[in-house]
Tab-separated table of C-alpha atoms and ligand atoms in Angstrom:
chain	number	residue	atom	x	y	z
Q	1	MET	CA	0.000	0.000	0.000
Q	2	GLY	CA	1.524	3.311	-1.082
Q	3	LYS	CA	0.790	6.563	0.700
Q	4	LEU	CA	-1.562	7.615	-2.155
Q	5	SER	CA	-3.478	4.332	-2.512
Q	6	ASN	CA	-7.101	4.947	-3.534
Q	7	LYS	CA	-6.337	8.557	-4.419
Q	8	VAL	CA	-7.094	9.994	-7.861
Q	9	ALA	CA	-4.590	12.476	-9.262
Q	10	VAL	CA	-4.580	14.659	-12.372
Q	11	VAL	CA	-1.224	15.750	-13.811
Q	12	THR	CA	-1.090	18.260	-16.675
Q	13	GLY	CA	1.795	18.286	-19.147
Q	14	ALA	CA	2.486	14.654	-18.260
Q	15	ALA	CA	3.945	13.447	-21.554
Q	16	GLN	CA	7.558	14.278	-20.746
Q	17	GLY	CA	9.987	16.102	-18.487
Q	18	ILE	CA	8.918	17.054	-14.973
Q	19	GLY	CA	5.254	16.074	-15.568
Q	20	GLU	CA	6.242	12.576	-16.666
Q	21	LYS	CA	8.301	12.080	-13.501
Q	22	ILE	CA	5.464	13.452	-11.356
Q	23	ALA	CA	3.040	10.948	-12.927
Q	24	GLU	CA	5.575	8.156	-12.403
Q	25	ARG	CA	6.077	9.097	-8.759
Q	26	LEU	CA	2.356	9.414	-7.956
Q	27	LEU	CA	1.741	6.021	-9.600
Q	28	ALA	CA	4.552	4.548	-7.476
Q	29	ASP	CA	2.874	6.114	-4.424
Q	30	GLY	CA	-0.275	4.144	-5.326
Q	31	ALA	CA	-2.513	6.795	-6.930
Q	32	SER	CA	-4.553	6.444	-10.093
Q	33	VAL	CA	-3.312	9.143	-12.439
Q	34	ALA	CA	-5.137	11.005	-15.202
Q	35	MET	CA	-2.331	12.189	-17.477
Q	36	LEU	CA	-3.098	15.233	-19.655
Q	37	ASP	CA	-1.054	16.738	-22.474
Q	38	VAL	CA	-1.439	18.387	-25.881
Q	39	ASN	CA	0.965	15.866	-27.384
Q	40	LEU	CA	-1.173	12.724	-27.466
Q	41	GLU	CA	1.350	10.516	-29.255
Q	42	LYS	CA	4.090	11.161	-26.696
Q	43	LEU	CA	1.577	10.979	-23.843
Q	44	GLU	CA	0.359	7.529	-24.895
Q	45	GLN	CA	3.906	6.284	-25.250
Q	46	THR	CA	4.819	7.604	-21.776
Q	47	ALA	CA	1.697	6.116	-20.156
Q	48	ILE	CA	2.514	2.692	-21.603
Q	49	GLU	CA	6.036	2.948	-20.202
Q	50	LEU	CA	4.731	3.932	-16.761
Q	51	ASP	CA	1.771	1.562	-16.516
Q	52	GLY	CA	1.553	-0.930	-19.358
Q	53	SER	CA	-1.629	-2.439	-17.898
Q	54	GLY	CA	-3.427	0.926	-18.127
Q	55	GLU	CA	-5.110	0.076	-14.838
Q	56	ARG	CA	-4.111	3.230	-12.984
Q	57	ALA	CA	-2.690	5.528	-15.669
Q	58	ARG	CA	-5.189	6.998	-18.124
Q	59	VAL	CA	-4.502	9.610	-20.789
Q	60	TRP	CA	-6.464	12.551	-22.118
Q	61	LYS	CA	-5.401	14.848	-24.940
Q	62	CYS	CA	-6.077	18.280	-23.493
Q	63	ASN	CA	-4.827	21.752	-24.263
Q	64	VAL	CA	-5.040	23.286	-20.798
Q	65	ALA	CA	-5.153	26.784	-22.291
Q	66	ASP	CA	-8.534	26.001	-23.845
Q	67	ALA	CA	-11.386	26.461	-21.359
Q	68	ALA	CA	-13.851	24.264	-23.239
Q	69	GLU	CA	-11.345	21.421	-23.648
Q	70	VAL	CA	-10.490	21.523	-19.946
Q	71	LYS	CA	-14.174	21.398	-19.004
Q	72	GLU	CA	-14.816	18.431	-21.285
Q	73	THR	CA	-11.697	16.598	-20.092
Q	74	PHE	CA	-12.479	16.978	-16.397
Q	75	SER	CA	-16.066	15.808	-16.987
Q	76	ALA	CA	-14.615	12.670	-18.537
Q	77	ILE	CA	-12.167	12.243	-15.633
Q	78	TYR	CA	-14.988	12.529	-13.080
Q	79	GLU	CA	-17.016	10.047	-15.112
Q	80	GLN	CA	-14.078	7.628	-15.151
Q	81	PHE	CA	-12.864	7.917	-11.554
Q	82	GLY	CA	-15.762	9.539	-9.673
Q	83	ARG	CA	-13.504	11.994	-7.816
Q	84	VAL	CA	-10.296	14.001	-7.986
Q	85	ASP	CA	-8.120	14.166	-4.845
Q	86	ILE	CA	-4.935	15.644	-6.279
Q	87	LEU	CA	-4.367	18.181	-9.044
Q	88	VAL	CA	-0.855	18.936	-10.250
Q	89	ASN	CA	-0.792	21.932	-12.580
Q	90	ASN	CA	2.505	21.295	-14.347
Q	91	ALA	CA	1.987	22.144	-18.055
Q	92	GLY	CA	4.035	25.151	-19.047
Q	93	ILE	CA	5.849	26.792	-21.943
Q	94	THR	CA	8.443	29.483	-22.568
Q	95	ARG	CA	8.482	32.028	-25.394
Q	96	ASP	CA	11.574	34.003	-24.421
Q	97	SER	CA	12.374	37.457	-25.752
Q	98	PHE	CA	13.578	40.747	-24.345
Q	99	PHE	CA	10.516	42.731	-23.344
Q	100	HIS	CA	11.084	45.550	-25.854
Q	101	LYS	CA	10.944	42.962	-28.655
Q	102	MET	CA	8.241	40.723	-27.194
Q	103	THR	CA	5.117	40.228	-29.311
Q	104	ALA	CA	1.601	40.112	-27.921
Q	105	GLU	CA	1.442	36.521	-29.159
Q	106	GLN	CA	4.498	35.590	-27.062
Q	107	TRP	CA	3.011	37.317	-24.018
Q	108	ASN	CA	-0.495	35.890	-24.391
Q	109	SER	CA	0.462	32.308	-25.216
Q	110	VAL	CA	2.625	32.045	-22.100
Q	111	MET	CA	-0.029	33.614	-19.864
Q	112	ASP	CA	-2.654	31.290	-21.391
Q	113	VAL	CA	-0.732	28.043	-20.873
Q	114	ASN	CA	1.070	28.847	-17.605
Q	115	LEU	CA	-1.533	30.841	-15.673
Q	116	ASN	CA	-4.980	31.054	-17.263
Q	117	SER	CA	-4.994	27.251	-17.520
Q	118	MET	CA	-4.915	27.054	-13.731
Q	119	PHE	CA	-8.092	29.137	-13.546
Q	120	TYR	CA	-9.817	26.495	-15.698
Q	121	THR	CA	-8.386	23.391	-13.985
Q	122	CYS	CA	-8.805	24.665	-10.420
Q	123	GLN	CA	-12.383	25.689	-11.162
Q	124	ALA	CA	-12.986	22.170	-12.474
Q	125	VAL	CA	-11.878	20.464	-9.242
Q	126	ILE	CA	-12.384	22.828	-6.315
Q	127	PRO	CA	-16.190	22.407	-6.019
Q	128	GLY	CA	-15.748	18.596	-5.828
Q	129	MET	CA	-12.861	18.927	-3.372
Q	130	ARG	CA	-14.939	21.238	-1.169
Q	131	ASP	CA	-17.841	18.737	-1.231
Q	132	GLN	CA	-15.599	15.807	-0.315
Q	133	GLN	CA	-13.672	17.990	2.176
Q	134	TYR	CA	-10.355	16.806	0.813
Q	135	GLY	CA	-7.962	18.015	-1.839
Q	136	LYS	CA	-4.325	18.640	-2.666
Q	137	ILE	CA	-3.407	21.110	-5.390
Q	138	VAL	CA	0.216	21.596	-6.419
Q	139	ASN	CA	1.016	24.373	-8.877
Q	140	VAL	CA	4.328	24.506	-10.717
Q	141	SER	CA	5.845	27.987	-10.561
Q	142	SER	CA	9.528	28.712	-11.197
Q	143	SER	CA	12.563	30.455	-9.747
Q	144	SER	CA	12.038	32.807	-12.720
Q	145	SER	CA	9.016	34.221	-10.876
Q	146	TRP	CA	11.562	36.422	-9.078
Q	147	GLY	CA	12.302	38.026	-12.470
Q	148	ASN	CA	14.581	36.819	-15.228
Q	149	MET	CA	16.121	38.514	-18.265
Q	150	GLY	CA	14.252	37.661	-21.466
Q	151	GLN	CA	11.329	36.142	-19.586
Q	152	ALA	CA	8.924	38.977	-18.707
Q	153	ASN	CA	6.004	36.837	-19.894
Q	154	TYR	CA	7.181	33.662	-18.146
Q	155	SER	CA	8.177	35.453	-14.921
Q	156	ALA	CA	4.850	37.272	-14.739
Q	157	SER	CA	2.907	34.060	-15.342
Q	158	LYS	CA	4.885	32.138	-12.705
Q	159	ALA	CA	4.569	34.978	-10.153
Q	160	GLY	CA	0.828	34.950	-10.872
Q	161	VAL	CA	0.811	31.231	-10.041
Q	162	ILE	CA	2.093	32.030	-6.539
Q	163	GLY	CA	-0.596	34.681	-5.953
Q	164	LEU	CA	-3.280	32.288	-7.160
Q	165	THR	CA	-1.877	29.519	-4.954
Q	166	ARG	CA	-1.909	31.616	-1.795
Q	167	THR	CA	-5.433	32.895	-2.424
Q	168	LEU	CA	-6.858	29.436	-3.103
Q	169	ALA	CA	-5.056	28.172	0.026
Q	170	LYS	CA	-6.746	30.870	2.126
Q	171	GLU	CA	-10.185	30.359	0.580
Q	172	ASN	CA	-10.233	26.566	0.838
Q	173	GLY	CA	-8.070	25.671	3.841
Q	174	SER	CA	-11.059	25.164	6.131
Q	175	LYS	CA	-12.312	22.410	3.789
Q	176	GLN	CA	-9.159	20.282	4.280
Q	177	ILE	CA	-7.821	21.391	0.913
Q	178	THR	CA	-4.186	22.439	0.644
Q	179	VAL	CA	-2.877	24.484	-2.270
Q	180	ASN	CA	0.875	24.819	-2.591
Q	181	ALA	CA	3.382	25.714	-5.273
Q	182	ILE	CA	6.873	24.632	-6.131
Q	183	ALA	CA	9.520	26.780	-7.777
Q	184	PRO	CA	12.023	24.625	-9.631
Q	185	GLY	CA	15.383	26.099	-10.588
Q	186	GLN	CA	17.260	24.785	-13.635
Q	187	ILE	CA	16.018	21.279	-14.320
Q	188	ASN	CA	17.296	19.004	-17.045
Q	189	THR	CA	14.396	18.730	-19.531
Q	190	ASP	CA	13.578	19.708	-23.116
Q	191	MET	CA	12.649	23.169	-21.809
Q	192	THR	CA	16.243	23.904	-20.820
Q	193	ARG	CA	18.037	21.694	-23.384
Q	194	ASP	CA	18.449	24.403	-26.008
Q	195	LEU	CA	19.401	27.271	-23.714
Q	196	PRO	CA	22.761	28.794	-24.684
Q	197	GLU	CA	25.657	27.084	-22.893
Q	198	ASP	CA	26.739	30.331	-21.199
Q	199	VAL	CA	23.237	30.780	-19.714
Q	200	LYS	CA	23.311	27.226	-18.344
Q	201	ARG	CA	26.837	27.758	-16.992
Q	202	MET	CA	25.813	30.989	-15.262
Q	203	ALA	CA	22.763	29.331	-13.660
Q	204	THR	CA	24.926	26.465	-12.417
Q	205	MET	CA	27.454	28.934	-11.002
Q	206	LEU	CA	24.656	30.643	-9.054
Q	207	THR	CA	23.388	27.307	-7.715
Q	208	PRO	CA	25.071	26.136	-4.488
Q	209	ALA	CA	24.448	22.524	-5.578
Q	210	ALA	CA	26.603	23.422	-8.634
Q	211	ARG	CA	24.515	21.380	-11.061
Q	212	MET	CA	21.156	21.256	-12.771
Q	213	GLY	CA	18.365	19.324	-11.092
Q	214	ASN	CA	16.641	16.212	-12.379
Q	215	PRO	CA	12.875	15.914	-12.913
Q	216	ALA	CA	12.669	13.129	-10.305
Q	217	GLU	CA	14.036	15.538	-7.682
Q	218	VAL	CA	11.089	17.827	-8.401
Q	219	ALA	CA	8.609	14.935	-8.419
Q	220	SER	CA	9.596	13.864	-4.903
Q	221	VAL	CA	8.614	17.291	-3.544
Q	222	VAL	CA	5.299	17.099	-5.407
Q	223	SER	CA	4.749	13.656	-3.866
Q	224	PHE	CA	5.197	15.200	-0.401
Q	225	LEU	CA	2.787	18.063	-1.155
Q	226	ALA	CA	0.247	15.666	-2.698
Q	227	SER	CA	0.175	13.442	0.378
Q	228	ASP	CA	-0.937	13.752	3.993
Q	229	ASP	CA	2.723	14.070	4.978
Q	230	SER	CA	2.165	17.768	4.228
Q	231	SER	CA	-1.251	18.045	5.904
Q	232	PHE	CA	-0.343	21.301	7.722
Q	233	VAL	CA	1.532	22.898	4.808
Q	234	ASN	CA	-0.686	25.352	2.960
Q	235	GLY	CA	-0.105	28.345	0.676
Q	236	GLU	CA	3.637	27.740	0.452
Q	237	CYS	CA	5.955	27.933	-2.510
Q	238	ILE	CA	8.823	25.492	-2.025
Q	239	SER	CA	11.962	26.198	-3.978
Q	240	VAL	CA	13.427	23.088	-5.634
Q	241	SER	CA	16.535	24.709	-6.986
Q	242	GLY	CA	19.614	23.363	-5.260
Q	243	GLY	CA	19.726	26.614	-3.294
Q	244	PHE	CA	19.532	28.979	-6.291
Q	245	LEU	CA	16.908	31.228	-4.700
Q	246	MET	CA	19.000	31.616	-1.562
Q	247	VAL	CA	21.850	33.278	-3.422
M	1	NAD	N1	12.851	22.686	-16.773
M	1	NAD	C1	13.070	23.685	-15.924
M	1	NAD	O1	14.220	24.082	-15.690
M	1	NAD	C2	11.922	24.330	-15.204
M	1	NAD	C3	12.215	25.261	-14.209
M	1	NAD	C4	11.179	25.877	-13.515
M	1	NAD	C5	9.867	25.546	-13.814
M	1	NAD	N2	9.605	24.653	-14.790
M	1	NAD	C6	8.200	24.358	-15.065
M	1	NAD	O2	7.976	22.981	-14.958
M	1	NAD	C7	6.882	22.596	-15.792
M	1	NAD	C8	7.302	21.438	-16.674
M	1	NAD	O3	8.375	21.858	-17.495
M	1	NAD	P1	9.393	20.851	-18.218
M	1	NAD	O4	10.734	21.386	-18.005
M	1	NAD	O5	9.070	19.462	-17.868
M	1	NAD	O6	9.001	21.175	-19.744
M	1	NAD	P2	8.793	20.232	-21.012
M	1	NAD	O7	8.731	21.149	-22.160
M	1	NAD	O8	9.799	19.132	-21.015
M	1	NAD	O9	7.364	19.574	-20.744
M	1	NAD	C9	6.189	20.342	-20.745
M	1	NAD	C10	5.009	19.453	-21.090
M	1	NAD	O10	3.837	20.271	-21.076
M	1	NAD	C11	3.080	19.992	-22.263
M	1	NAD	N3	2.277	21.157	-22.632
M	1	NAD	C12	2.721	22.325	-23.168
M	1	NAD	N4	1.685	23.124	-23.434
M	1	NAD	C13	0.572	22.460	-23.040
M	1	NAD	C14	-0.815	22.772	-23.075
M	1	NAD	N5	-1.258	23.927	-23.590
M	1	NAD	N6	-1.684	21.869	-22.592
M	1	NAD	C15	-1.249	20.679	-22.097
M	1	NAD	N7	0.044	20.325	-22.064
M	1	NAD	C16	0.930	21.201	-22.530
M	1	NAD	C17	4.121	19.656	-23.304
M	1	NAD	O11	3.571	18.936	-24.412
M	1	NAD	C18	5.114	18.840	-22.488
M	1	NAD	O12	4.758	17.479	-22.455
M	1	NAD	C19	6.502	23.873	-16.562
M	1	NAD	O13	5.419	24.500	-15.926
M	1	NAD	C20	7.736	24.716	-16.461
M	1	NAD	O14	7.446	26.085	-16.597
M	1	NAD	C21	10.597	24.033	-15.491
């Protein structure tokens, strides 16, 4: 029996990277996991790798930036599992540019995927969580929420995630719902793969751990926040950055 046995979790952006490792970890903890992503082909491949039987891992193609798609997807998840105990809002994108060159499309697409999506997904689960008087929401922010060159859109979206997290924590805490965020530093995924070498070197230099993190090291913190081990932790944003935010 894992610590999340009989729990139902939803993980967005679960096809690869940090989301894939979160889904893997929650499955290992015993949860059933609804895995959502825009990239259905990759998502299906990942789900087969994580749970070939398909007993506890189910996939839904869902663009979390699309309100109607999110509504439809969560209806199907409730139909399938009957409840949602854990929501991990992980899907995210970057469209980096210096602010004076940034297009409205770059700004809006990042706000839509990284922040507005959480309005849709949280609205889809909070009424059910309030009724069942139980819920764990984990929102993925970023160390870039403190401000980062070339990432005005991304930083603003990830800072917005923290404000949303704290407000939902205050509004729903009395219903045994916790809402927390994590702020990863530089993690080894496709998102950081193509960053210029000097940017990666600089980030590593500013990280006391003197290396990039791995997705599994982020997933273990999500596992803590998704379980009753963190029952009295609410409205926090935990940095998972090897000490980057301390510097
Ligand atoms: N990698 C890092 O260094 C780092 C640091 C801080 C925060 N983060 C955050 O962690 C989260 C995961 O990032 P990652 O590094 O694993 O990135 P990634 O690009 O490897 O994976 C992101 C996943 O989200 C999916 N996705 C993108 N847009 C989507 C949409 N509209 N709807 C549904 N799914 C969508 C992608 O298809 C992909 O599977 C993001 O929110 C990111 O901002 C990453």
